[in-house]
mmCIF file of C-alpha atoms in Angstrom:
data_model
loop_
_atom_site.group_PDB
_atom_site.id
_atom_site.type_symbol
_atom_site.label_atom_id
_atom_site.label_comp_id
_atom_site.label_asym_id
_atom_site.label_seq_id
_atom_site.Cartn_x
_atom_site.Cartn_y
_atom_site.Cartn_z
ATOM 1 C CA MET A 755 61.208 148.283 195.564
ATOM 2 C CA THR A 756 61.929 144.766 194.311
ATOM 3 C CA VAL A 757 64.817 142.626 195.454
ATOM 4 C CA ARG A 758 66.193 142.766 191.912
ATOM 5 C CA PHE A 759 66.273 146.565 192.117
ATOM 6 C CA ALA A 760 67.982 146.357 195.498
ATOM 7 C CA VAL A 761 70.770 144.335 193.942
ATOM 8 C CA SER A 762 71.093 146.779 191.050
ATOM 9 C CA VAL A 763 71.506 149.591 193.553
ATOM 10 C CA ALA A 764 74.293 147.613 195.199
ATOM 11 C CA ALA A 765 76.010 147.286 191.847
ATOM 12 C CA LEU A 766 76.120 151.074 191.592
ATOM 13 C CA ALA A 767 77.873 151.186 194.933
ATOM 14 C CA LEU A 768 80.741 149.183 193.452
ATOM 15 C CA LEU A 769 81.764 152.345 191.640
ATOM 16 C CA SER A 770 82.700 154.015 194.917
ATOM 17 C CA ALA A 771 85.868 153.669 196.979
ATOM 18 C CA CYS A 772 86.811 153.645 200.651
ATOM 19 C CA GLY A 773 88.944 156.304 202.307
ATOM 20 C CA GLY A 774 89.333 160.070 202.593
ATOM 21 C CA ASN A 775 89.920 162.759 205.163
ATOM 22 C CA GLY A 776 88.187 163.674 208.409
ATOM 23 C CA ASN A 777 86.081 166.561 209.652
ATOM 24 C CA SER A 778 87.236 169.117 212.160
ATOM 25 C CA SER A 779 85.284 171.452 214.449
ATOM 26 C CA ALA A 780 85.564 173.051 217.872
ATOM 27 C CA PRO A 781 85.482 170.465 220.681
ATOM 28 C CA ALA A 782 82.137 170.089 222.443
ATOM 29 C CA ALA A 783 81.669 170.164 226.194
ATOM 30 C CA PRO A 784 82.190 166.792 227.888
ATOM 31 C CA VAL A 785 79.117 164.566 228.050
ATOM 32 C CA ALA A 786 78.193 162.951 231.362
ATOM 33 C CA ALA A 787 78.109 159.186 231.725
ATOM 34 C CA VAL A 788 74.702 157.540 232.089
ATOM 35 C CA ALA A 789 74.003 154.523 234.278
ATOM 36 C CA PRO A 790 72.704 151.430 232.442
ATOM 37 C CA PRO A 791 69.560 149.486 233.365
ATOM 38 C CA ALA A 792 69.924 147.399 236.518
ATOM 39 C CA GLY A 793 71.789 144.164 235.922
ATOM 40 C CA GLN A 794 73.014 145.170 232.464
ATOM 41 C CA ASP A 795 75.650 147.240 230.763
ATOM 42 C CA TRP A 796 74.825 149.382 227.746
ATOM 43 C CA THR A 797 76.476 147.004 225.263
ATOM 44 C CA GLN A 798 73.752 144.481 226.134
ATOM 45 C CA VAL A 799 71.006 146.889 225.098
ATOM 46 C CA VAL A 800 70.414 146.284 221.367
ATOM 47 C CA SER A 801 67.373 146.974 219.199
ATOM 48 C CA LYS A 802 66.417 147.211 215.553
ATOM 49 C CA THR A 803 65.833 150.744 214.327
ATOM 50 C CA ALA A 804 63.220 152.261 212.044
ATOM 51 C CA ASP A 805 65.991 152.813 209.471
ATOM 52 C CA GLY A 806 66.696 149.081 209.242
ATOM 53 C CA GLY A 807 69.875 149.061 211.291
ATOM 54 C CA TYR A 808 70.703 147.709 214.737
ATOM 55 C CA VAL A 809 71.701 150.057 217.551
ATOM 56 C CA MET A 810 73.739 149.191 220.617
ATOM 57 C CA GLY A 811 73.756 151.273 223.772
ATOM 58 C CA ASN A 812 71.802 154.006 225.467
ATOM 59 C CA PRO A 813 68.940 154.860 223.059
ATOM 60 C CA ASN A 814 69.007 158.409 224.424
ATOM 61 C CA ALA A 815 72.770 158.825 224.220
ATOM 62 C CA ALA A 816 73.936 162.370 223.568
ATOM 63 C CA ILE A 817 76.357 161.090 220.922
ATOM 64 C CA LYS A 818 74.964 158.834 218.202
ATOM 65 C CA LEU A 819 77.368 157.081 215.836
ATOM 66 C CA VAL A 820 75.928 155.405 212.736
ATOM 67 C CA GLU A 821 77.946 153.258 210.345
ATOM 68 C CA TYR A 822 76.960 152.180 206.854
ATOM 69 C CA GLY A 823 79.141 149.138 206.302
ATOM 70 C CA SER A 824 79.653 146.163 204.023
ATOM 71 C CA ARG A 825 80.539 142.863 205.640
ATOM 72 C CA THR A 826 82.882 142.051 202.731
ATOM 73 C CA CYS A 827 84.581 145.479 202.580
ATOM 74 C CA PRO A 828 88.230 145.225 203.772
ATOM 75 C CA THR A 829 88.215 148.771 205.157
ATOM 76 C CA CYS A 830 85.067 147.983 207.127
ATOM 77 C CA GLY A 831 86.752 144.792 208.254
ATOM 78 C CA ALA A 832 89.756 146.726 209.530
ATOM 79 C CA PHE A 833 87.461 148.980 211.555
ATOM 80 C CA GLY A 834 85.575 145.978 212.914
ATOM 81 C CA GLN A 835 88.792 144.224 213.894
ATOM 82 C CA THR A 836 90.428 147.219 215.570
ATOM 83 C CA GLY A 837 87.614 149.562 216.551
ATOM 84 C CA MET A 838 84.562 147.667 217.734
ATOM 85 C CA LYS A 839 85.977 146.477 221.071
ATOM 86 C CA PRO A 840 87.354 149.869 222.178
ATOM 87 C CA LEU A 841 84.214 151.594 220.897
ATOM 88 C CA GLU A 842 82.093 149.336 223.074
ATOM 89 C CA GLU A 843 84.341 149.305 226.142
ATOM 90 C CA LYS A 844 85.329 152.978 226.267
ATOM 91 C CA TYR A 845 82.313 154.754 224.833
ATOM 92 C CA VAL A 846 79.132 152.671 224.525
ATOM 93 C CA LYS A 847 79.391 151.249 228.053
ATOM 94 C CA SER A 848 79.549 154.777 229.458
ATOM 95 C CA GLY A 849 76.084 155.551 228.120
ATOM 96 C CA LYS A 850 77.504 158.569 226.309
ATOM 97 C CA VAL A 851 77.568 156.951 222.859
ATOM 98 C CA SER A 852 75.213 154.690 220.922
ATOM 99 C CA TYR A 853 76.449 152.760 217.880
ATOM 100 C CA GLU A 854 74.190 151.766 215.008
ATOM 101 C CA PHE A 855 75.206 149.528 212.098
ATOM 102 C CA ARG A 856 73.354 149.559 208.770
ATOM 103 C CA ASP A 857 74.228 147.100 206.027
ATOM 104 C CA PHE A 858 75.223 148.824 202.768
ATOM 105 C CA LEU A 859 75.467 146.518 199.759
ATOM 106 C CA VAL A 860 78.760 146.963 197.919
ATOM 107 C CA HIS A 861 79.884 143.551 196.722
ATOM 108 C CA ALA A 862 77.866 140.773 195.103
ATOM 109 C CA PRO A 863 77.736 138.487 198.185
ATOM 110 C CA ASP A 864 76.615 141.248 200.561
ATOM 111 C CA LEU A 865 72.874 140.654 200.277
ATOM 112 C CA GLY A 866 73.069 137.052 201.460
ATOM 113 C CA VAL A 867 75.740 137.741 204.072
ATOM 114 C CA ALA A 868 73.695 140.601 205.540
ATOM 115 C CA ALA A 869 70.590 138.389 205.669
ATOM 116 C CA LEU A 870 72.520 135.760 207.632
ATOM 117 C CA GLY A 871 73.866 138.495 209.899
ATOM 118 C CA GLU A 872 70.316 139.380 210.881
ATOM 119 C CA CYS A 873 69.216 135.778 211.452
ATOM 120 C CA VAL A 874 70.490 135.798 215.016
ATOM 121 C CA GLY A 875 68.239 138.660 216.143
ATOM 122 C CA GLU A 876 69.081 141.596 218.371
ATOM 123 C CA ALA A 877 71.283 140.441 221.247
ATOM 124 C CA PRO A 878 73.819 138.423 219.181
ATOM 125 C CA PHE A 879 73.795 140.853 216.228
ATOM 126 C CA PHE A 880 76.985 142.750 217.101
ATOM 127 C CA PRO A 881 79.035 139.747 218.323
ATOM 128 C CA LEU A 882 78.288 137.981 215.017
ATOM 129 C CA LEU A 883 79.109 141.125 213.021
ATOM 130 C CA GLU A 884 82.448 141.403 214.795
ATOM 131 C CA GLN A 885 83.207 137.719 214.211
ATOM 132 C CA MET A 886 82.400 138.123 210.514
ATOM 133 C CA TYR A 887 84.996 140.891 210.382
ATOM 134 C CA VAL A 888 87.580 138.908 212.343
ATOM 135 C CA GLU A 889 87.206 136.002 209.906
ATOM 136 C CA GLN A 890 86.846 138.253 206.852
ATOM 137 C CA PRO A 891 90.337 137.604 205.371
ATOM 138 C CA ALA A 892 89.511 133.928 204.799
ATOM 139 C CA PHE A 893 86.247 134.816 203.066
ATOM 140 C CA LEU A 894 87.937 137.437 200.892
ATOM 141 C CA GLU A 895 90.563 134.932 199.832
ATOM 142 C CA LYS A 896 87.776 132.733 198.453
ATOM 143 C CA LEU A 897 86.112 135.758 196.868
ATOM 144 C CA GLU A 898 89.283 136.546 194.945
ATOM 145 C CA LYS A 899 89.306 133.047 193.448
ATOM 146 C CA VAL A 900 85.738 132.737 192.145
ATOM 147 C CA PRO A 901 85.672 130.221 189.260
ATOM 148 C CA ALA A 902 84.434 131.437 185.900
ATOM 149 C CA ASP A 903 81.781 128.710 185.704
ATOM 150 C CA PHE A 904 80.320 129.804 189.054
ATOM 151 C CA GLN A 905 80.072 133.403 187.854
ATOM 152 C CA GLN A 906 78.406 132.211 184.681
ATOM 153 C CA LYS A 907 75.797 130.211 186.595
ATOM 154 C CA LEU A 908 74.898 133.309 188.619
ATOM 155 C CA GLN A 909 73.712 135.078 185.487
ATOM 156 C CA SER A 910 70.620 132.892 185.210
ATOM 157 C CA MET A 911 69.703 133.078 188.909
ATOM 158 C CA SER A 912 67.235 135.312 190.727
ATOM 159 C CA PRO A 913 68.646 137.643 193.427
ATOM 160 C CA ALA A 914 67.497 135.263 196.163
ATOM 161 C CA GLN A 915 69.155 132.335 194.396
ATOM 162 C CA GLN A 916 72.327 134.375 193.960
ATOM 163 C CA ALA A 917 72.322 135.220 197.673
ATOM 164 C CA ASN A 918 72.137 131.499 198.490
ATOM 165 C CA ALA A 919 74.819 130.604 195.974
ATOM 166 C CA TRP A 920 77.274 133.194 197.257
ATOM 167 C CA VAL A 921 76.981 132.316 200.944
ATOM 168 C CA GLU A 922 77.278 128.619 200.135
ATOM 169 C CA TYR A 923 80.362 129.152 197.969
ATOM 170 C CA LEU A 924 82.073 131.388 200.528
ATOM 171 C CA GLY A 925 81.200 129.205 203.516
ATOM 172 C CA TYR A 926 78.984 131.623 205.437
ATOM 173 C CA ILE A 927 76.230 129.074 206.098
ATOM 174 C CA ASP A 928 78.671 126.802 207.932
ATOM 175 C CA PHE A 929 80.034 129.904 209.669
ATOM 176 C CA VAL A 930 76.660 130.857 211.188
ATOM 177 C CA LYS A 931 75.821 127.221 211.952
ATOM 178 C CA GLN A 932 78.897 127.137 214.175
ATOM 179 C CA ARG A 933 77.472 130.142 216.010
ATOM 180 C CA GLY A 934 74.020 128.945 216.907
ATOM 181 C CA VAL A 935 72.028 129.389 213.679
ATOM 182 C CA THR A 936 70.548 126.170 212.330
ATOM 183 C CA GLU A 937 70.709 125.474 208.621
ATOM 184 C CA GLN A 938 66.907 125.644 208.519
ATOM 185 C CA GLN A 939 66.990 129.126 210.059
ATOM 186 C CA ALA A 940 69.708 130.236 207.672
ATOM 187 C CA ARG A 941 67.818 128.991 204.635
ATOM 188 C CA ALA A 942 64.633 130.669 205.851
ATOM 189 C CA CYS A 943 66.423 134.011 206.180
ATOM 190 C CA LEU A 944 67.865 133.696 202.692
ATOM 191 C CA ALA A 945 64.445 132.812 201.269
ATOM 192 C CA ASP A 946 62.661 135.700 202.993
ATOM 193 C CA ALA A 947 61.935 138.097 200.124
ATOM 194 C CA LYS A 948 60.728 140.845 202.479
ATOM 195 C CA LYS A 949 63.947 140.636 204.499
ATOM 196 C CA LEU A 950 66.110 140.807 201.367
ATOM 197 C CA GLU A 951 64.087 143.720 200.035
ATOM 198 C CA ALA A 952 64.356 145.602 203.342
ATOM 199 C CA ILE A 953 68.139 145.147 203.369
ATOM 200 C CA GLY A 954 68.365 146.468 199.811
ATOM 201 C CA LYS A 955 66.166 149.421 200.754
ATOM 202 C CA ILE A 956 68.751 150.587 203.308
ATOM 203 C CA THR A 957 71.313 150.965 200.520
ATOM 204 C CA GLU A 958 68.879 152.685 198.187
ATOM 205 C CA THR A 959 67.798 155.192 200.856
ATOM 206 C CA ALA A 960 71.369 155.895 201.948
ATOM 207 C CA MET A 961 72.454 156.648 198.388
ATOM 208 C CA GLN A 962 69.442 158.785 197.504
ATOM 209 C CA GLU A 963 68.869 160.668 200.757
ATOM 210 C CA LYS A 964 72.241 160.717 202.533
ATOM 211 C CA ASN A 965 74.708 160.734 199.639
ATOM 212 C CA VAL A 966 76.405 157.556 200.852
ATOM 213 C CA THR A 967 78.595 156.269 198.037
ATOM 214 C CA GLY A 968 80.960 153.824 199.713
ATOM 215 C CA THR A 969 81.836 151.947 202.856
ATOM 216 C CA PRO A 970 82.440 152.493 205.624
ATOM 217 C CA THR A 971 80.537 155.767 205.915
ATOM 218 C CA PHE A 972 79.998 157.167 209.405
ATOM 219 C CA PHE A 973 77.534 159.742 210.695
ATOM 220 C CA LEU A 974 77.949 161.415 214.073
ATOM 221 C CA ASN A 975 74.780 163.023 215.397
ATOM 222 C CA GLY A 976 73.447 163.153 211.865
ATOM 223 C CA LYS A 977 76.541 164.725 210.304
ATOM 224 C CA GLN A 978 78.610 162.688 207.865
ATOM 225 C CA LEU A 979 82.245 162.222 208.883
ATOM 226 C CA ASP A 980 83.736 162.696 205.440
ATOM 227 C CA GLY A 981 86.595 160.290 204.871
ATOM 228 C CA SER A 982 86.835 159.063 208.457
ATOM 229 C CA VAL A 983 87.188 155.313 208.094
ATOM 230 C CA THR A 984 89.719 154.154 210.717
ATOM 231 C CA TRP A 985 89.255 153.710 214.448
ATOM 232 C CA PRO A 986 91.730 156.511 215.355
ATOM 233 C CA GLN A 987 89.764 158.910 213.119
ATOM 234 C CA ILE A 988 86.427 157.856 214.599
ATOM 235 C CA GLU A 989 87.730 158.000 218.160
ATOM 236 C CA ALA A 990 89.039 161.536 217.542
ATOM 237 C CA ALA A 991 85.578 162.551 216.320
ATOM 238 C CA LEU A 992 83.919 160.992 219.392
ATOM 239 C CA LYS A 993 86.282 162.822 221.736
ATOM 240 C CA ASN A 994 85.690 166.033 219.834
ATOM 241 C CA ALA A 995 81.948 165.544 220.396
ATOM 242 C CA GLY A 996 82.455 165.297 224.149
ATOM 243 C CA ALA A 997 82.691 161.539 224.704
#
């Protein structure tokens, strides 16, 4: 799959919306807590997955939560701002729940923003993701005021050039520089065609194989939580699963 195709897949995702209703089922038996590795807690255990996401927590957790999210999606931002801390503190740290995030390209800037989000590697991945959501309102304010001449210039750019242009315009390069990523590292991530293609592939696979059409979309132990997009809805599902 080419990077250009990855971006075209993301454009299709723009047709979808956020929101909906939750799933219900009989509560599962309570899951036992699991001790973390010596000298760590489970929120410090982070690795990249075969599906292209990043997972935090006990890799053998009985309850596995997966989120397909867009870093510029306001509904995803609301979950990140209100749900990530309690998810980590109450559920991931217990060893009962693992949490995996997979970038799903919805808006035009997402490809570049996701690439920068992966620049930091495994351990800082989730703190940077959460900070992107905390600061999201300021980025969205800029996104709502994109000049017509900027949009016109994008038309003649390659996907990689567009990714650079968007993150520069919105201020994401300065954002990651303030958090330990050098400009050289940031530029290298944005110029890495294989990285951009792999990020686009996550969206393509999710749409084709998992019927993901919008963000955020959550899966709990492989089952899609239809319409569950807020922290109270997700927490109810976790409790129902025995967390």
